[in-house]
PDB file of C-alpha atoms in Angstrom:
ATOM      1  CA  GLU A   1      -2.301 -14.843  -7.716  1.00 58.00           C
ATOM      2  CA  THR A   2      -2.951 -11.892  -4.806  1.00 69.00           C
ATOM      3  CA  GLY A   3      -6.492 -12.514  -4.440  1.00 94.00           C
ATOM      4  CA  VAL A   4      -7.434  -8.865  -5.490  1.00 97.00           C
ATOM      5  CA  THR A   5      -7.617  -8.888  -9.269  1.00 97.00           C
ATOM      6  CA  GLN A   6      -7.175  -5.151 -11.442  1.00 98.00           C
ATOM      7  CA  THR A   7      -8.024  -4.359 -14.881  1.00 97.00           C
ATOM      8  CA  PRO A   8      -6.676  -2.557 -17.270  1.00 97.00           C
ATOM      9  CA  ARG A   9      -2.646  -3.373 -15.796  1.00 97.00           C
ATOM     10  CA  HIS A  10      -1.657   0.009 -18.271  1.00 97.00           C
ATOM     11  CA  LEU A  11      -3.840   3.106 -19.370  1.00 96.00           C
ATOM     12  CA  VAL A  12      -3.135   5.888 -21.663  1.00 95.00           C
ATOM     13  CA  MET A  13      -5.793   8.427 -22.100  1.00 92.00           C
ATOM     14  CA  GLY A  14      -6.197  11.839 -23.179  1.00 89.00           C
ATOM     15  CA  MET A  15      -7.458  14.455 -20.316  1.00 87.00           C
ATOM     16  CA  THR A  16     -10.816  14.652 -21.994  1.00 87.00           C
ATOM     17  CA  ASN A  17     -11.426  10.598 -22.351  1.00 88.00           C
ATOM     18  CA  LYS A  18     -13.652   8.406 -20.407  1.00 94.00           C
ATOM     19  CA  LYS A  19     -12.219   5.055 -18.740  1.00 95.00           C
ATOM     20  CA  SER A  20     -12.586   2.831 -15.674  1.00 97.00           C
ATOM     21  CA  LEU A  21     -10.886   1.096 -13.317  1.00 98.00           C
ATOM     22  CA  LYS A  22     -12.074  -2.609 -12.462  1.00 98.00           C
ATOM     23  CA  CYS A  23     -11.022  -4.345  -9.327  1.00 98.00           C
ATOM     24  CA  GLU A  24     -11.990  -7.310  -8.410  1.00 98.00           C
ATOM     25  CA  GLN A  25     -11.355  -9.397  -4.995  1.00 97.00           C
ATOM     26  CA  HIS A  26     -11.550 -12.827  -4.665  1.00 95.00           C
ATOM     27  CA  LEU A  27     -11.066 -13.231  -0.785  1.00 95.00           C
ATOM     28  CA  GLY A  28     -14.253 -12.775   0.967  1.00 93.00           C
ATOM     29  CA  HIS A  29     -13.713  -9.532   2.118  1.00 94.00           C
ATOM     30  CA  ASN A  30     -16.232  -6.620   2.632  1.00 91.00           C
ATOM     31  CA  ALA A  31     -13.826  -3.534   2.723  1.00 93.00           C
ATOM     32  CA  MET A  32     -12.200  -2.340  -0.390  1.00 94.00           C
ATOM     33  CA  TYR A  33     -10.012   1.174  -1.295  1.00 95.00           C
ATOM     34  CA  TRP A  34      -8.341   2.605  -3.645  1.00 96.00           C
ATOM     35  CA  TYR A  35      -5.162   4.492  -3.299  1.00 97.00           C
ATOM     36  CA  LYS A  36      -2.797   5.867  -5.765  1.00 97.00           C
ATOM     37  CA  GLN A  37       1.034   5.649  -5.229  1.00 97.00           C
ATOM     38  CA  SER A  38       2.735   8.337  -7.386  1.00 95.00           C
ATOM     39  CA  ALA A  39       7.316   8.341  -7.499  1.00 91.00           C
ATOM     40  CA  LYS A  40       9.016   8.981  -3.973  1.00 87.00           C
ATOM     41  CA  LYS A  41       5.289   9.588  -2.435  1.00 92.00           C
ATOM     42  CA  PRO A  42       3.946   7.473   0.229  1.00 94.00           C
ATOM     43  CA  LEU A  43       0.675   5.730  -0.919  1.00 95.00           C
ATOM     44  CA  GLU A  44      -2.416   7.667  -0.385  1.00 94.00           C
ATOM     45  CA  LEU A  45      -5.784   6.777   0.598  1.00 93.00           C
ATOM     46  CA  MET A  46      -8.481   7.875  -2.012  1.00 95.00           C
ATOM     47  CA  PHE A  47     -11.769   6.272  -1.120  1.00 94.00           C
ATOM     48  CA  VAL A  48     -12.893   3.512   1.423  1.00 92.00           C
ATOM     49  CA  TYR A  49     -16.243   1.309   0.967  1.00 92.00           C
ATOM     50  CA  SER A  50     -17.032  -1.062   3.759  1.00 87.00           C
ATOM     51  CA  LEU A  51     -20.003  -3.297   3.130  1.00 81.00           C
ATOM     52  CA  GLU A  52     -20.730  -1.544  -0.278  1.00 78.00           C
ATOM     53  CA  GLU A  53     -20.437   2.162   1.549  1.00 81.00           C
ATOM     54  CA  ARG A  54     -18.421   4.851   1.017  1.00 82.00           C
ATOM     55  CA  VAL A  55     -17.078   5.648   4.193  1.00 78.00           C
ATOM     56  CA  GLU A  56     -14.293   7.980   3.599  1.00 76.00           C
ATOM     57  CA  ASN A  57     -13.679  10.095   0.679  1.00 77.00           C
ATOM     58  CA  ASN A  58     -10.011  11.446   1.293  1.00 74.00           C
ATOM     59  CA  SER A  59     -10.341  15.163  -0.569  1.00 86.00           C
ATOM     60  CA  VAL A  60     -10.051  13.368  -4.009  1.00 93.00           C
ATOM     61  CA  PRO A  61     -11.144  15.765  -6.976  1.00 93.00           C
ATOM     62  CA  SER A  62     -14.642  14.709  -8.492  1.00 92.00           C
ATOM     63  CA  ARG A  63     -12.938  13.652 -11.712  1.00 94.00           C
ATOM     64  CA  PHE A  64     -12.536  10.244  -9.715  1.00 96.00           C
ATOM     65  CA  SER A  65     -15.763   8.934  -9.126  1.00 95.00           C
ATOM     66  CA  PRO A  66     -15.935   5.401  -7.287  1.00 95.00           C
ATOM     67  CA  GLU A  67     -18.265   2.951  -7.795  1.00 95.00           C
ATOM     68  CA  CYS A  68     -18.816  -0.414  -5.689  1.00 95.00           C
ATOM     69  CA  PRO A  69     -22.371  -2.484  -6.636  1.00 94.00           C
ATOM     70  CA  ASN A  70     -20.707  -5.565  -4.343  1.00 93.00           C
ATOM     71  CA  SER A  71     -18.181  -6.262  -2.117  1.00 91.00           C
ATOM     72  CA  SER A  72     -16.160  -8.216  -4.445  1.00 95.00           C
ATOM     73  CA  HIS A  73     -15.975  -5.610  -6.961  1.00 97.00           C
ATOM     74  CA  LEU A  74     -15.009  -1.525  -6.708  1.00 97.00           C
ATOM     75  CA  PHE A  75     -14.453   0.775 -10.207  1.00 97.00           C
ATOM     76  CA  LEU A  76     -12.873   3.928 -10.499  1.00 97.00           C
ATOM     77  CA  HIS A  77     -14.631   6.276 -12.690  1.00 97.00           C
ATOM     78  CA  LEU A  78     -11.710   8.545 -14.743  1.00 96.00           C
ATOM     79  CA  HIS A  79     -13.540  11.595 -16.378  1.00 93.00           C
ATOM     80  CA  THR A  80     -11.648  14.934 -17.649  1.00 93.00           C
ATOM     81  CA  LEU A  81      -8.232  14.015 -15.398  1.00 93.00           C
ATOM     82  CA  GLN A  82      -4.508  15.921 -15.550  1.00 94.00           C
ATOM     83  CA  PRO A  83      -1.177  15.117 -16.169  1.00 93.00           C
ATOM     84  CA  GLU A  84      -0.858  15.417 -12.715  1.00 94.00           C
ATOM     85  CA  ASP A  85      -3.492  12.424 -11.990  1.00 96.00           C
ATOM     86  CA  SER A  86      -0.204  10.175 -14.406  1.00 96.00           C
ATOM     87  CA  ALA A  87       0.195   7.365 -11.825  1.00 97.00           C
ATOM     88  CA  LEU A  88      -0.268   3.672 -10.180  1.00 98.00           C
ATOM     89  CA  TYR A  89      -3.526   3.093  -8.636  1.00 98.00           C
ATOM     90  CA  LEU A  90      -3.749   0.080  -6.411  1.00 98.00           C
ATOM     91  CA  CYS A  91      -7.025  -1.420  -5.183  1.00 98.00           C
ATOM     92  CA  ALA A  92      -6.711  -2.939  -1.833  1.00 96.00           C
ATOM     93  CA  SER A  93      -9.399  -5.231   0.573  1.00 95.00           C
ATOM     94  CA  SER A  94      -9.766  -6.355   3.472  1.00 93.00           C
ATOM     95  CA  LEU A  95     -12.258  -8.133   5.726  1.00 89.00           C
ATOM     96  CA  THR A  96     -13.959  -5.940   8.275  1.00 77.00           C
ATOM     97  CA  GLY A  97     -12.063  -3.102   7.591  1.00 65.00           C
ATOM     98  CA  GLY A  98     -10.253  -1.654  10.942  1.00 68.00           C
ATOM     99  CA  ASP A  99      -7.992  -2.990  12.331  1.00 75.00           C
ATOM    100  CA  GLN A 100      -7.877  -5.954   9.485  1.00 84.00           C
ATOM    101  CA  PRO A 101      -4.623  -5.832   7.399  1.00 89.00           C
ATOM    102  CA  GLN A 102      -4.749  -4.600   3.831  1.00 93.00           C
ATOM    103  CA  HIS A 103      -4.310  -6.860   0.711  1.00 95.00           C
ATOM    104  CA  PHE A 104      -3.392  -5.107  -2.522  1.00 97.00           C
ATOM    105  CA  GLY A 105      -3.455  -5.670  -6.230  1.00 97.00           C
ATOM    106  CA  ASP A 106      -0.901  -4.929  -8.909  1.00 97.00           C
ATOM    107  CA  GLY A 107      -2.727  -1.619  -9.974  1.00 97.00           C
ATOM    108  CA  THR A 108      -2.923   0.172 -13.234  1.00 98.00           C
ATOM    109  CA  ARG A 109      -0.603   1.992 -14.255  1.00 97.00           C
ATOM    110  CA  LEU A 110      -2.241   5.438 -15.297  1.00 97.00           C
ATOM    111  CA  SER A 111      -1.014   8.036 -17.981  1.00 95.00           C
ATOM    112  CA  ILE A 112      -2.690  11.065 -18.999  1.00 93.00           C
ATOM    113  CA  LEU A 113      -1.024  12.619 -21.688  1.00 90.00           C
TER     114      LEU A 113
ATOM    115  CA  GLN B   1       7.051  16.804   9.961  1.00 71.00           C
ATOM    116  CA  LYS B   2       5.886  14.175   8.167  1.00 80.00           C
ATOM    117  CA  GLU B   3       3.620  11.338  10.374  1.00 90.00           C
ATOM    118  CA  VAL B   4       5.606   8.508   9.051  1.00 95.00           C
ATOM    119  CA  GLU B   5       9.402   8.728   7.801  1.00 95.00           C
ATOM    120  CA  GLN B   6      11.283   6.359   5.895  1.00 95.00           C
ATOM    121  CA  ASP B   7      14.666   5.876   4.207  1.00 89.00           C
ATOM    122  CA  PRO B   8      14.535   5.877   0.553  1.00 87.00           C
ATOM    123  CA  GLY B   9      17.693   4.236   0.075  1.00 88.00           C
ATOM    124  CA  PRO B  10      18.987   2.679  -2.337  1.00 93.00           C
ATOM    125  CA  LEU B  11      20.635   0.547  -0.304  1.00 96.00           C
ATOM    126  CA  SER B  12      22.254  -2.079  -1.079  1.00 97.00           C
ATOM    127  CA  VAL B  13      23.749  -5.006   0.663  1.00 97.00           C
ATOM    128  CA  PRO B  14      25.837  -8.508  -0.070  1.00 98.00           C
ATOM    129  CA  GLU B  15      23.685 -11.521  -0.630  1.00 98.00           C
ATOM    130  CA  GLY B  16      23.619 -13.311   3.414  1.00 98.00           C
ATOM    131  CA  ALA B  17      23.787  -9.730   5.202  1.00 98.00           C
ATOM    132  CA  ILE B  18      21.431  -9.116   7.932  1.00 98.00           C
ATOM    133  CA  VAL B  19      19.437  -5.772   6.395  1.00 97.00           C
ATOM    134  CA  SER B  20      17.622  -3.518   8.837  1.00 97.00           C
ATOM    135  CA  LEU B  21      15.005  -1.539   7.628  1.00 97.00           C
ATOM    136  CA  ASN B  22      13.326   1.189   9.516  1.00 97.00           C
ATOM    137  CA  CYS B  23      10.802   3.656   9.619  1.00 97.00           C
ATOM    138  CA  THR B  24      10.202   6.511  12.953  1.00 97.00           C
ATOM    139  CA  TYR B  25       6.391   8.004  13.025  1.00 96.00           C
ATOM    140  CA  SER B  26       4.926  10.913  15.200  1.00 95.00           C
ATOM    141  CA  ASN B  27       1.441   9.695  15.983  1.00 93.00           C
ATOM    142  CA  SER B  28       1.827   8.036  19.227  1.00 92.00           C
ATOM    143  CA  ALA B  29      -1.550   6.770  19.336  1.00 91.00           C
ATOM    144  CA  PHE B  30      -0.639   4.002  16.041  1.00 93.00           C
ATOM    145  CA  GLN B  31      -1.690   0.646  17.245  1.00 91.00           C
ATOM    146  CA  TYR B  32      -0.731  -1.610  14.046  1.00 93.00           C
ATOM    147  CA  PHE B  33       2.363  -1.615  12.093  1.00 95.00           C
ATOM    148  CA  MET B  34       2.598  -3.406   8.435  1.00 95.00           C
ATOM    149  CA  TRP B  35       5.810  -4.023   6.545  1.00 97.00           C
ATOM    150  CA  TYR B  36       4.683  -4.624   2.744  1.00 98.00           C
ATOM    151  CA  ARG B  37       7.005  -5.399  -0.139  1.00 98.00           C
ATOM    152  CA  GLN B  38       6.980  -4.571  -3.658  1.00 97.00           C
ATOM    153  CA  TYR B  39       8.707  -5.926  -6.358  1.00 97.00           C
ATOM    154  CA  SER B  40       9.010  -3.988  -9.197  1.00 94.00           C
ATOM    155  CA  ARG B  41       5.640  -3.748 -11.881  1.00 91.00           C
ATOM    156  CA  LYS B  42       3.079  -5.041  -8.451  1.00 95.00           C
ATOM    157  CA  GLY B  43       1.530  -4.252  -6.006  1.00 96.00           C
ATOM    158  CA  PRO B  44       2.140  -4.064  -2.312  1.00 97.00           C
ATOM    159  CA  GLU B  45       2.411  -7.352  -0.534  1.00 96.00           C
ATOM    160  CA  LEU B  46       1.421  -7.822   3.145  1.00 95.00           C
ATOM    161  CA  LEU B  47       4.919  -9.138   5.086  1.00 96.00           C
ATOM    162  CA  MET B  48       4.138  -8.644   8.776  1.00 95.00           C
ATOM    163  CA  TYR B  49       1.031  -7.085  11.121  1.00 93.00           C
ATOM    164  CA  THR B  50       1.936  -6.804  14.182  1.00 91.00           C
ATOM    165  CA  TYR B  51      -0.257  -4.562  17.091  1.00 87.00           C
ATOM    166  CA  SER B  52       1.479  -2.671  19.787  1.00 82.00           C
ATOM    167  CA  SER B  53       5.082  -3.538  20.769  1.00 84.00           C
ATOM    168  CA  GLY B  54       7.345  -6.513  20.708  1.00 86.00           C
ATOM    169  CA  ASN B  55       8.789  -7.979  17.948  1.00 92.00           C
ATOM    170  CA  LYS B  56       7.287 -10.977  15.799  1.00 94.00           C
ATOM    171  CA  GLU B  57       9.169 -13.542  13.486  1.00 96.00           C
ATOM    172  CA  ASP B  58       8.255 -15.536  10.010  1.00 95.00           C
ATOM    173  CA  GLY B  59      10.869 -17.200   8.673  1.00 97.00           C
ATOM    174  CA  ARG B  60      14.398 -14.485   8.046  1.00 98.00           C
ATOM    175  CA  PHE B  61      11.895 -11.809   9.027  1.00 98.00           C
ATOM    176  CA  THR B  62      11.615 -10.039  11.704  1.00 97.00           C
ATOM    177  CA  ALA B  63       9.801  -7.340  12.578  1.00 97.00           C
ATOM    178  CA  GLN B  64      10.428  -5.156  15.752  1.00 97.00           C
ATOM    179  CA  VAL B  65       8.222  -2.409  17.546  1.00 96.00           C
ATOM    180  CA  ASP B  66       9.101   0.096  19.964  1.00 94.00           C
ATOM    181  CA  LYS B  67       6.286   2.427  20.749  1.00 93.00           C
ATOM    182  CA  SER B  68       7.790   4.541  23.462  1.00 93.00           C
ATOM    183  CA  SER B  69      10.616   5.423  20.974  1.00 94.00           C
ATOM    184  CA  LYS B  70       7.885   6.146  17.808  1.00 95.00           C
ATOM    185  CA  TYR B  71      10.481   3.318  16.118  1.00 95.00           C
ATOM    186  CA  ILE B  72      10.179   0.428  13.796  1.00 97.00           C
ATOM    187  CA  SER B  73      12.086  -1.844  11.817  1.00 97.00           C
ATOM    188  CA  LEU B  74      12.368  -5.213  10.060  1.00 98.00           C
ATOM    189  CA  PHE B  75      15.426  -7.225   9.943  1.00 98.00           C
ATOM    190  CA  ILE B  76      16.052  -9.469   6.842  1.00 98.00           C
ATOM    191  CA  ARG B  77      18.335 -12.531   7.805  1.00 98.00           C
ATOM    192  CA  ASP B  78      20.470 -14.255   5.416  1.00 98.00           C
ATOM    193  CA  SER B  79      19.123 -12.051   2.512  1.00 98.00           C
ATOM    194  CA  GLN B  80      18.310 -13.483  -1.260  1.00 98.00           C
ATOM    195  CA  PRO B  81      18.689 -11.658  -4.670  1.00 97.00           C
ATOM    196  CA  SER B  82      15.196 -12.029  -4.923  1.00 97.00           C
ATOM    197  CA  ASP B  83      14.569  -9.795  -1.405  1.00 98.00           C
ATOM    198  CA  SER B  84      15.458  -7.138  -3.807  1.00 98.00           C
ATOM    199  CA  ALA B  85      12.705  -4.920  -3.982  1.00 98.00           C
ATOM    200  CA  THR B  86      10.828  -2.199  -2.014  1.00 97.00           C
ATOM    201  CA  TYR B  87       9.447  -2.244   1.463  1.00 98.00           C
ATOM    202  CA  LEU B  88       7.061  -0.021   2.651  1.00 98.00           C
ATOM    203  CA  CYS B  89       6.547   0.477   6.296  1.00 97.00           C
ATOM    204  CA  ALA B  90       2.518   1.694   7.124  1.00 96.00           C
ATOM    205  CA  MET B  91       0.357   1.898  10.411  1.00 94.00           C
ATOM    206  CA  SER B  92      -2.582   2.655  12.343  1.00 91.00           C
ATOM    207  CA  LEU B  93      -4.686   3.861  14.786  1.00 86.00           C
ATOM    208  CA  ASN B  94      -7.888   1.235  15.260  1.00 73.00           C
ATOM    209  CA  THR B  95      -9.439   2.594  11.633  1.00 72.00           C
ATOM    210  CA  ASP B  96      -9.174   1.836   8.177  1.00 79.00           C
ATOM    211  CA  LYS B  97      -6.369   4.605   7.240  1.00 86.00           C
ATOM    212  CA  LEU B  98      -3.364   3.116   6.778  1.00 91.00           C
ATOM    213  CA  ILE B  99       0.019   5.664   6.460  1.00 94.00           C
ATOM    214  CA  PHE B 100       2.554   4.899   4.670  1.00 96.00           C
ATOM    215  CA  GLY B 101       6.042   5.308   4.121  1.00 96.00           C
ATOM    216  CA  THR B 102       7.864   6.290   1.329  1.00 95.00           C
ATOM    217  CA  GLY B 103       9.495   2.605   0.883  1.00 96.00           C
ATOM    218  CA  THR B 104      13.084   1.898   1.228  1.00 97.00           C
ATOM    219  CA  ARG B 105      14.407   0.432  -2.172  1.00 96.00           C
ATOM    220  CA  LEU B 106      16.766  -3.132  -0.612  1.00 97.00           C
ATOM    221  CA  GLN B 107      19.128  -4.337  -3.993  1.00 97.00           C
ATOM    222  CA  VAL B 108      20.707  -7.264  -3.076  1.00 98.00           C
ATOM    223  CA  PHE B 109      23.598  -8.029  -4.701  1.00 97.00           C
ATOM    224  CA  PRO B 110      25.164 -12.249  -5.761  1.00 95.00           C
TER     225      PRO B 110
END
């Protein structure tokens, strides 16, 4: 049990579908993050939320749309994705952000047909 | 040049061996250094977290930071088959943005 729960664990979708990834943290943290992990590449930071406000959007295409309704929940809404978007999407959280260590969930493995 | 360089491996060692995993980096302003372990089909798990230079020990794991050489290491003593995983180094300035290496795959065989 990591304290950061992601659902679904696996998702297969067509390029025209709309789906959402969900992340919930049970650690009392107030910063949350979305990362993309592709084979043979470093983890790429996509979005940062601190106290439910987006503080960073790391040049992510608009087909990815994050939502943070409260400090425990984070969503990533997906629409009209491309095959190159197939990857492991990881959620992380930390206490206050900044220099605090980040704790990760087990990710959603996304495959785009 | 990548900000963080890490040999992808795989590194294959016998049980009981001492393992040395390393990363080099280019930005001398990095202050926080982390090692994560990632098992197959799992997310990264924080192993070690250090600030600035020096050593930090936790059980069989020792993290070492040499800021003058821009080099960090993770040593695993008495390695076990359960240590077989991918090890990711990460570092940051005093911000939310972690810069990761590509990971080193370690295999410990009985």
